[in-house]
């Protein structure tokens, strides 16, 4: 049996990395960027009016001039007009290029029109540059705007679109097989006998993966039968990039997964971790280097092990830049009975002081996934400590992540 930090270090020493592919920007939401994106021109690319109003030369206003004859309309999307008279003005729309000879926009709210003369009220304070978004003030041509390793969230998609990246280099999302095991488990749309239960684990795994951007996951189920397990896993190991099993990895008479994996050429790099829940966790690699996770079948263990081990491993695999850990603060003291690392489901809330408070939601045991549904994630309580104070801060893993 190894400790949680030892399991982390074995995972870290056995990385795999997904290839990059060029995709249309429309399909890149949530993907990890694999190239730097540079500004193809200044941002903004021209002196840009930020308000609807009139464009003037601020020097005229500062000399006391208030009534500006209108020379024309500077529309967004048209080339810059020229202000002919120093004391004149051009009507202007938001997003238009500043006309030549103008350096300031007086918003419509301060202007009253008298025929073709714009009269500006005294509340307005003109200065050069007021309501003008200066060319190049956000970024210069050639500046790196997005770095490889970031996730393409909406604001980053906007930047990529703005520099004309209609196709963009991202990580190819790995094809993941989710394999449930067990004779007691029936598909969720099938009738269930009194001694059977429904296959909820692979549904939870698929949901957790989808929410984290791993949209190419397929569910399977195999009975507790060595022959079926061997045949089923043989074909799955060949076709998928990542294999996540649930169940069949503990010490029971029908827990065949570790043995069959080894028969199929998987090198088991660890099996059993000093943690609760999730003690029987297994990690291995196929002969061609694909990662295989064997998650304990108890629903609470399966879900926690996905977030604690599988997702962080996949995040590295897809080239996501590392992010500092999240912490939450215990809202009551917690006592544990064993020297293991404990993963404690919690409901969290940001307090008025900005701290993330975590209230324990204790399942009765690792089969009680109904209680888990009341939680927002879990905290990690390090091994060999038995009492954790109210107010102490611990690593937090949320069911929804912002990386
Ligand atoms: P195992 O790890 O196979 O010994 O399973 C431990 C417990 O988890 C058993 O009570 C199983 O019935 C339950 N279990 C295993 N797989 C699933 C699943 N896909 N959905 C719901 N419960 C499961
Ligand atoms: Mg089982």
mmCIF file of N, CA and C and ligand atoms in Angstrom, residues 179-182 184-185 197-203 219 221 224 246-252 254-255 280 295-299 302 366-367 369, ligand 1:
data_model
loop_
_atom_site.group_PDB
_atom_site.id
_atom_site.type_symbol
_atom_site.label_atom_id
_atom_site.label_comp_id
_atom_site.label_asym_id
_atom_site.label_seq_id
_atom_site.Cartn_x
_atom_site.Cartn_y
_atom_site.Cartn_z
ATOM 1 N N UNK A 179 -15.645 2.069 -18.154
ATOM 2 C CA UNK A 179 -16.070 0.668 -18.125
ATOM 3 C C UNK A 179 -16.558 0.286 -16.736
ATOM 4 N N UNK A 180 -17.873 0.108 -16.593
ATOM 5 C CA UNK A 180 -18.422 -0.385 -15.339
ATOM 6 C C UNK A 180 -18.321 -1.899 -15.317
ATOM 7 N N UNK A 181 -18.237 -2.462 -14.095
ATOM 8 C CA UNK A 181 -18.206 -3.924 -13.977
ATOM 9 C C UNK A 181 -19.185 -4.339 -12.887
ATOM 10 N N UNK A 182 -19.705 -5.540 -12.994
ATOM 11 C CA UNK A 182 -20.550 -6.069 -11.922
ATOM 12 C C UNK A 182 -21.827 -6.706 -12.444
ATOM 13 N N UNK A 184 -24.470 -7.250 -10.653
ATOM 14 C CA UNK A 184 -25.654 -6.721 -9.966
ATOM 15 C C UNK A 184 -26.196 -5.465 -10.642
ATOM 16 N N UNK A 185 -25.505 -4.995 -11.702
ATOM 17 C CA UNK A 185 -25.812 -3.664 -12.251
ATOM 18 C C UNK A 185 -26.561 -3.754 -13.570
ATOM 19 N N UNK A 197 -29.080 -3.208 -8.820
ATOM 20 C CA UNK A 197 -29.066 -1.742 -8.779
ATOM 21 C C UNK A 197 -28.731 -1.211 -10.176
ATOM 22 N N UNK A 198 -28.968 0.076 -10.363
ATOM 23 C CA UNK A 198 -28.717 0.645 -11.697
ATOM 24 C C UNK A 198 -27.276 1.141 -11.821
ATOM 25 N N UNK A 199 -26.813 1.196 -13.061
ATOM 26 C CA UNK A 199 -25.422 1.592 -13.350
ATOM 27 C C UNK A 199 -25.264 3.107 -13.275
ATOM 28 N N UNK A 200 -25.067 3.598 -12.073
ATOM 29 C CA UNK A 200 -24.978 5.059 -11.932
ATOM 30 C C UNK A 200 -23.532 5.571 -12.056
ATOM 31 N N UNK A 201 -22.554 4.708 -11.759
ATOM 32 C CA UNK A 201 -21.178 5.206 -11.715
ATOM 33 C C UNK A 201 -20.681 5.763 -13.045
ATOM 34 N N UNK A 202 -20.903 5.003 -14.123
ATOM 35 C CA UNK A 202 -20.352 5.484 -15.395
ATOM 36 C C UNK A 202 -21.093 6.740 -15.856
ATOM 37 N N UNK A 203 -22.367 6.902 -15.411
ATOM 38 C CA UNK A 203 -23.078 8.153 -15.734
ATOM 39 C C UNK A 203 -22.398 9.325 -15.023
ATOM 40 N N UNK A 219 -19.588 5.053 -22.504
ATOM 41 C CA UNK A 219 -19.855 4.119 -21.404
ATOM 42 C C UNK A 219 -19.915 2.670 -21.891
ATOM 43 N N UNK A 221 -20.245 -1.608 -20.144
ATOM 44 C CA UNK A 221 -20.425 -2.406 -18.931
ATOM 45 C C UNK A 221 -20.049 -3.848 -19.219
ATOM 46 N N UNK A 224 -19.038 -9.665 -14.243
ATOM 47 C CA UNK A 224 -17.910 -10.187 -13.450
ATOM 48 C C UNK A 224 -17.574 -11.597 -13.921
ATOM 49 N N UNK A 246 -14.573 1.061 -13.423
ATOM 50 C CA UNK A 246 -15.183 1.259 -12.120
ATOM 51 C C UNK A 246 -15.626 -0.087 -11.583
ATOM 52 N N UNK A 247 -15.148 -0.429 -10.382
ATOM 53 C CA UNK A 247 -15.523 -1.695 -9.743
ATOM 54 C C UNK A 247 -14.548 -2.808 -10.081
ATOM 55 N N UNK A 248 -14.665 -3.864 -9.269
ATOM 56 C CA UNK A 248 -13.877 -5.074 -9.532
ATOM 57 C C UNK A 248 -12.400 -4.984 -9.216
ATOM 58 N N UNK A 249 -11.987 -3.946 -8.435
ATOM 59 C CA UNK A 249 -10.545 -3.828 -8.138
ATOM 60 C C UNK A 249 -10.201 -4.127 -6.681
ATOM 61 N N UNK A 250 -11.219 -4.550 -5.879
ATOM 62 C CA UNK A 250 -10.885 -4.817 -4.466
ATOM 63 C C UNK A 250 -10.541 -6.295 -4.266
ATOM 64 N N UNK A 251 -10.777 -6.756 -3.026
ATOM 65 C CA UNK A 251 -10.290 -8.099 -2.683
ATOM 66 C C UNK A 251 -11.355 -9.188 -2.816
ATOM 67 N N UNK A 252 -12.537 -8.831 -3.337
ATOM 68 C CA UNK A 252 -13.652 -9.794 -3.403
ATOM 69 C C UNK A 252 -13.366 -10.947 -4.347
ATOM 70 N N UNK A 254 -15.015 -11.886 -6.802
ATOM 71 C CA UNK A 254 -15.305 -11.601 -8.214
ATOM 72 C C UNK A 254 -14.590 -10.351 -8.717
ATOM 73 N N UNK A 255 -13.595 -9.904 -7.987
ATOM 74 C CA UNK A 255 -12.841 -8.712 -8.404
ATOM 75 C C UNK A 255 -11.678 -9.127 -9.307
ATOM 76 N N UNK A 280 -8.871 0.863 -2.732
ATOM 77 C CA UNK A 280 -8.387 -0.116 -3.737
ATOM 78 C C UNK A 280 -7.941 0.484 -5.072
ATOM 79 N N UNK A 295 -10.984 2.384 -10.819
ATOM 80 C CA UNK A 295 -11.550 3.078 -9.662
ATOM 81 C C UNK A 295 -12.393 2.094 -8.855
ATOM 82 N N UNK A 296 -12.295 2.158 -7.529
ATOM 83 C CA UNK A 296 -13.145 1.301 -6.709
ATOM 84 C C UNK A 296 -14.618 1.579 -7.025
ATOM 85 N N UNK A 297 -15.443 0.514 -7.014
ATOM 86 C CA UNK A 297 -16.826 0.646 -7.493
ATOM 87 C C UNK A 297 -17.765 1.394 -6.578
ATOM 88 N N UNK A 298 -17.440 1.473 -5.294
ATOM 89 C CA UNK A 298 -18.343 2.211 -4.424
ATOM 90 C C UNK A 298 -18.529 3.603 -5.004
ATOM 91 N N UNK A 299 -19.788 4.037 -5.156
ATOM 92 C CA UNK A 299 -20.041 5.277 -5.900
ATOM 93 C C UNK A 299 -19.291 6.505 -5.364
ATOM 94 N N UNK A 302 -15.647 6.106 -6.470
ATOM 95 C CA UNK A 302 -15.492 6.319 -7.905
ATOM 96 C C UNK A 302 -15.483 7.810 -8.226
ATOM 97 N N UNK A 366 -19.053 4.677 1.917
ATOM 98 C CA UNK A 366 -18.760 5.063 0.538
ATOM 99 C C UNK A 366 -19.782 4.545 -0.480
ATOM 100 N N UNK A 367 -20.836 3.879 0.030
ATOM 101 C CA UNK A 367 -21.926 3.496 -0.875
ATOM 102 C C UNK A 367 -23.040 4.525 -0.874
ATOM 103 N N UNK A 369 -24.242 7.409 -1.995
ATOM 104 C CA UNK A 369 -24.048 8.491 -2.963
ATOM 105 C C UNK A 369 -25.218 9.457 -2.983
HETATM 106 P P1 LIG B 1 -16.866 -3.280 -6.375
HETATM 107 O O1 LIG B 1 -15.774 -2.262 -6.365
HETATM 108 O O2 LIG B 1 -17.079 -3.904 -7.692
HETATM 109 O O3 LIG B 1 -16.658 -4.283 -5.271
HETATM 110 O O4 LIG B 1 -18.198 -2.509 -6.029
HETATM 111 C C1 LIG B 1 -18.395 -1.931 -4.767
HETATM 112 C C2 LIG B 1 -19.823 -1.480 -4.606
HETATM 113 O O5 LIG B 1 -20.091 -0.464 -5.563
HETATM 114 C C3 LIG B 1 -20.848 -2.574 -4.854
HETATM 115 O O6 LIG B 1 -21.869 -2.423 -3.889
HETATM 116 C C4 LIG B 1 -21.360 -2.272 -6.223
HETATM 117 O O7 LIG B 1 -22.678 -2.711 -6.403
HETATM 118 C C5 LIG B 1 -21.246 -0.766 -6.310
HETATM 119 N N1 LIG B 1 -21.069 -0.368 -7.702
HETATM 120 C C6 LIG B 1 -20.093 -0.804 -8.517
HETATM 121 N N2 LIG B 1 -20.228 -0.277 -9.735
HETATM 122 C C7 LIG B 1 -21.313 0.513 -9.703
HETATM 123 C C8 LIG B 1 -21.991 1.315 -10.666
HETATM 124 N N3 LIG B 1 -21.566 1.398 -11.934
HETATM 125 N N4 LIG B 1 -23.076 2.008 -10.272
HETATM 126 C C9 LIG B 1 -23.489 1.926 -9.001
HETATM 127 N N5 LIG B 1 -22.907 1.178 -8.063
HETATM 128 C C10 LIG B 1 -21.839 0.461 -8.404
#
